[in-house]
Amino acid sequence: MPQISKQYKFCAAHRYWNDEWDEAKNIDVFDDDVKLHGHNYDLFITIKGPTNKDSGFIINLKDLNKIVKSKIISKLDHSMIQENPWFADKQPSTENLVVYIWEQIVEEVKSPAKLYCIKLRETGTIFTEYYGDEI
């Protein structure tokens, strides 16, 4: 079954800190990332499904763009991630961000298209992929 991926970009800041730990342990685990810092994120949304015989599309990218802009970009771009209520009890890591993004858009992708993968690149050497709950 074919898949299509669309790239989006957003900028956001975060810091890592666990209130249950002392400063020494936070620095030991998170190093310099205990300081507020930002990233220029590259977000890849992959959709799979059958190709519509009339349009030739799995999903109309105009529709996907609206979903991602309203559900993700408008919430995360130029934000401090840990201030988003979803992160109240979670670290603002890429591992948690991909789950957040998935949860925000999975129901918005209409059948027969299906959300297949969220890939989020934080830096040139760090990215996380999420394929939903693979049980």
JSON list of N, CA, C and O in Angstrom, two decimals, residues 110-129:
[
{"chain": "A", "resi": 110, "resn": "LYS", "atom": "N", "xyz": [-9.09, 10.94, 7.66]},
{"chain": "A", "resi": 110, "resn": "LYS", "atom": "CA", "xyz": [-10.30, 10.20, 7.33]},
{"chain": "A", "resi": 110, "resn": "LYS", "atom": "C", "xyz": [-10.01, 8.97, 6.47]},
{"chain": "A", "resi": 110, "resn": "LYS", "atom": "O", "xyz": [-9.22, 9.01, 5.54]},
{"chain": "A", "resi": 111, "resn": "SER", "atom": "N", "xyz": [-10.71, 7.90, 6.81]},
{"chain": "A", "resi": 111, "resn": "SER", "atom": "CA", "xyz": [-10.61, 6.63, 6.09]},
{"chain": "A", "resi": 111, "resn": "SER", "atom": "C", "xyz": [-11.03, 6.83, 4.63]},
{"chain": "A", "resi": 111, "resn": "SER", "atom": "O", "xyz": [-11.90, 7.66, 4.36]},
{"chain": "A", "resi": 112, "resn": "PRO", "atom": "N", "xyz": [-10.40, 6.15, 3.71]},
{"chain": "A", "resi": 112, "resn": "PRO", "atom": "CA", "xyz": [-9.56, 4.99, 3.91]},
{"chain": "A", "resi": 112, "resn": "PRO", "atom": "C", "xyz": [-8.09, 5.33, 4.19]},
{"chain": "A", "resi": 112, "resn": "PRO", "atom": "O", "xyz": [-7.29, 4.45, 4.44]},
{"chain": "A", "resi": 113, "resn": "ALA", "atom": "N", "xyz": [-7.73, 6.64, 4.16]},
{"chain": "A", "resi": 113, "resn": "ALA", "atom": "CA", "xyz": [-6.37, 7.02, 4.53]},
{"chain": "A", "resi": 113, "resn": "ALA", "atom": "C", "xyz": [-6.18, 6.75, 6.02]},
{"chain": "A", "resi": 113, "resn": "ALA", "atom": "O", "xyz": [-7.14, 6.74, 6.79]},
{"chain": "A", "resi": 114, "resn": "LYS", "atom": "N", "xyz": [-4.93, 6.52, 6.41]},
{"chain": "A", "resi": 114, "resn": "LYS", "atom": "CA", "xyz": [-4.63, 6.21, 7.81]},
{"chain": "A", "resi": 114, "resn": "LYS", "atom": "C", "xyz": [-3.30, 6.83, 8.19]},
{"chain": "A", "resi": 114, "resn": "LYS", "atom": "O", "xyz": [-2.34, 6.77, 7.42]},
{"chain": "A", "resi": 115, "resn": "LEU", "atom": "N", "xyz": [-3.26, 7.44, 9.37]},
{"chain": "A", "resi": 115, "resn": "LEU", "atom": "CA", "xyz": [-1.99, 7.96, 9.88]},
{"chain": "A", "resi": 115, "resn": "LEU", "atom": "C", "xyz": [-1.06, 6.78, 10.11]},
{"chain": "A", "resi": 115, "resn": "LEU", "atom": "O", "xyz": [-1.43, 5.81, 10.78]},
{"chain": "A", "resi": 116, "resn": "TYR", "atom": "N", "xyz": [0.12, 6.85, 9.53]},
{"chain": "A", "resi": 116, "resn": "TYR", "atom": "CA", "xyz": [1.06, 5.72, 9.61]},
{"chain": "A", "resi": 116, "resn": "TYR", "atom": "C", "xyz": [2.23, 6.01, 10.53]},
{"chain": "A", "resi": 116, "resn": "TYR", "atom": "O", "xyz": [2.62, 5.16, 11.32]},
{"chain": "A", "resi": 117, "resn": "CYS", "atom": "N", "xyz": [2.82, 7.21, 10.41]},
{"chain": "A", "resi": 117, "resn": "CYS", "atom": "CA", "xyz": [4.02, 7.51, 11.18]},
{"chain": "A", "resi": 117, "resn": "CYS", "atom": "C", "xyz": [4.16, 9.00, 11.43]},
{"chain": "A", "resi": 117, "resn": "CYS", "atom": "O", "xyz": [3.86, 9.82, 10.57]},
{"chain": "A", "resi": 118, "resn": "ILE", "atom": "N", "xyz": [4.63, 9.32, 12.62]},
{"chain": "A", "resi": 118, "resn": "ILE", "atom": "CA", "xyz": [5.06, 10.67, 12.97]},
{"chain": "A", "resi": 118, "resn": "ILE", "atom": "C", "xyz": [6.56, 10.58, 13.17]},
{"chain": "A", "resi": 118, "resn": "ILE", "atom": "O", "xyz": [7.04, 9.76, 13.97]},
{"chain": "A", "resi": 119, "resn": "LYS", "atom": "N", "xyz": [7.30, 11.40, 12.45]},
{"chain": "A", "resi": 119, "resn": "LYS", "atom": "CA", "xyz": [8.75, 11.48, 12.63]},
{"chain": "A", "resi": 119, "resn": "LYS", "atom": "C", "xyz": [9.07, 12.92, 12.99]},
{"chain": "A", "resi": 119, "resn": "LYS", "atom": "O", "xyz": [8.62, 13.84, 12.29]},
{"chain": "A", "resi": 120, "resn": "LEU", "atom": "N", "xyz": [9.82, 13.11, 14.05]},
{"chain": "A", "resi": 120, "resn": "LEU", "atom": "CA", "xyz": [10.18, 14.44, 14.50]},
{"chain": "A", "resi": 120, "resn": "LEU", "atom": "C", "xyz": [11.68, 14.53, 14.66]},
{"chain": "A", "resi": 120, "resn": "LEU", "atom": "O", "xyz": [12.28, 13.79, 15.44]},
{"chain": "A", "resi": 121, "resn": "ARG", "atom": "N", "xyz": [12.29, 15.44, 13.89]},
{"chain": "A", "resi": 121, "resn": "ARG", "atom": "CA", "xyz": [13.73, 15.67, 13.97]},
{"chain": "A", "resi": 121, "resn": "ARG", "atom": "C", "xyz": [13.96, 16.90, 14.83]},
{"chain": "A", "resi": 121, "resn": "ARG", "atom": "O", "xyz": [13.49, 17.99, 14.51]},
{"chain": "A", "resi": 122, "resn": "GLU", "atom": "N", "xyz": [14.69, 16.69, 15.94]},
{"chain": "A", "resi": 122, "resn": "GLU", "atom": "CA", "xyz": [15.00, 17.79, 16.85]},
{"chain": "A", "resi": 122, "resn": "GLU", "atom": "C", "xyz": [16.29, 18.50, 16.45]},
{"chain": "A", "resi": 122, "resn": "GLU", "atom": "O", "xyz": [16.39, 19.72, 16.51]},
{"chain": "A", "resi": 123, "resn": "THR", "atom": "N", "xyz": [17.28, 17.72, 16.08]},
{"chain": "A", "resi": 123, "resn": "THR", "atom": "CA", "xyz": [18.57, 18.25, 15.61]},
{"chain": "A", "resi": 123, "resn": "THR", "atom": "C", "xyz": [19.00, 17.42, 14.40]},
{"chain": "A", "resi": 123, "resn": "THR", "atom": "O", "xyz": [18.31, 16.47, 14.03]},
{"chain": "A", "resi": 124, "resn": "GLY", "atom": "N", "xyz": [20.14, 17.76, 13.85]},
{"chain": "A", "resi": 124, "resn": "GLY", "atom": "CA", "xyz": [20.65, 16.99, 12.73]},
{"chain": "A", "resi": 124, "resn": "GLY", "atom": "C", "xyz": [20.96, 15.54, 13.07]},
{"chain": "A", "resi": 124, "resn": "GLY", "atom": "O", "xyz": [21.05, 14.70, 12.17]},
{"chain": "A", "resi": 125, "resn": "THR", "atom": "N", "xyz": [21.10, 15.24, 14.35]},
{"chain": "A", "resi": 125, "resn": "THR", "atom": "CA", "xyz": [21.48, 13.88, 14.75]},
{"chain": "A", "resi": 125, "resn": "THR", "atom": "C", "xyz": [20.45, 13.18, 15.63]},
{"chain": "A", "resi": 125, "resn": "THR", "atom": "O", "xyz": [20.67, 12.04, 16.03]},
{"chain": "A", "resi": 126, "resn": "ILE", "atom": "N", "xyz": [19.35, 13.85, 15.95]},
{"chain": "A", "resi": 126, "resn": "ILE", "atom": "CA", "xyz": [18.35, 13.25, 16.83]},
{"chain": "A", "resi": 126, "resn": "ILE", "atom": "C", "xyz": [16.96, 13.34, 16.20]},
{"chain": "A", "resi": 126, "resn": "ILE", "atom": "O", "xyz": [16.51, 14.42, 15.84]},
{"chain": "A", "resi": 127, "resn": "PHE", "atom": "N", "xyz": [16.32, 12.18, 16.06]},
{"chain": "A", "resi": 127, "resn": "PHE", "atom": "CA", "xyz": [14.92, 12.17, 15.64]},
{"chain": "A", "resi": 127, "resn": "PHE", "atom": "C", "xyz": [14.23, 10.99, 16.29]},
{"chain": "A", "resi": 127, "resn": "PHE", "atom": "O", "xyz": [14.85, 10.02, 16.71]},
{"chain": "A", "resi": 128, "resn": "THR", "atom": "N", "xyz": [12.90, 11.11, 16.39]},
{"chain": "A", "resi": 128, "resn": "THR", "atom": "CA", "xyz": [12.08, 10.06, 16.97]},
{"chain": "A", "resi": 128, "resn": "THR", "atom": "C", "xyz": [10.95, 9.74, 16.01]},
{"chain": "A", "resi": 128, "resn": "THR", "atom": "O", "xyz": [10.40, 10.65, 15.38]},
{"chain": "A", "resi": 129, "resn": "GLU", "atom": "N", "xyz": [10.63, 8.46, 15.88]},
{"chain": "A", "resi": 129, "resn": "GLU", "atom": "CA", "xyz": [9.51, 8.02, 15.06]},
{"chain": "A", "resi": 129, "resn": "GLU", "atom": "C", "xyz": [8.48, 7.33, 15.93]},
{"chain": "A", "resi": 129, "resn": "GLU", "atom": "O", "xyz": [8.83, 6.66, 16.91]}
]
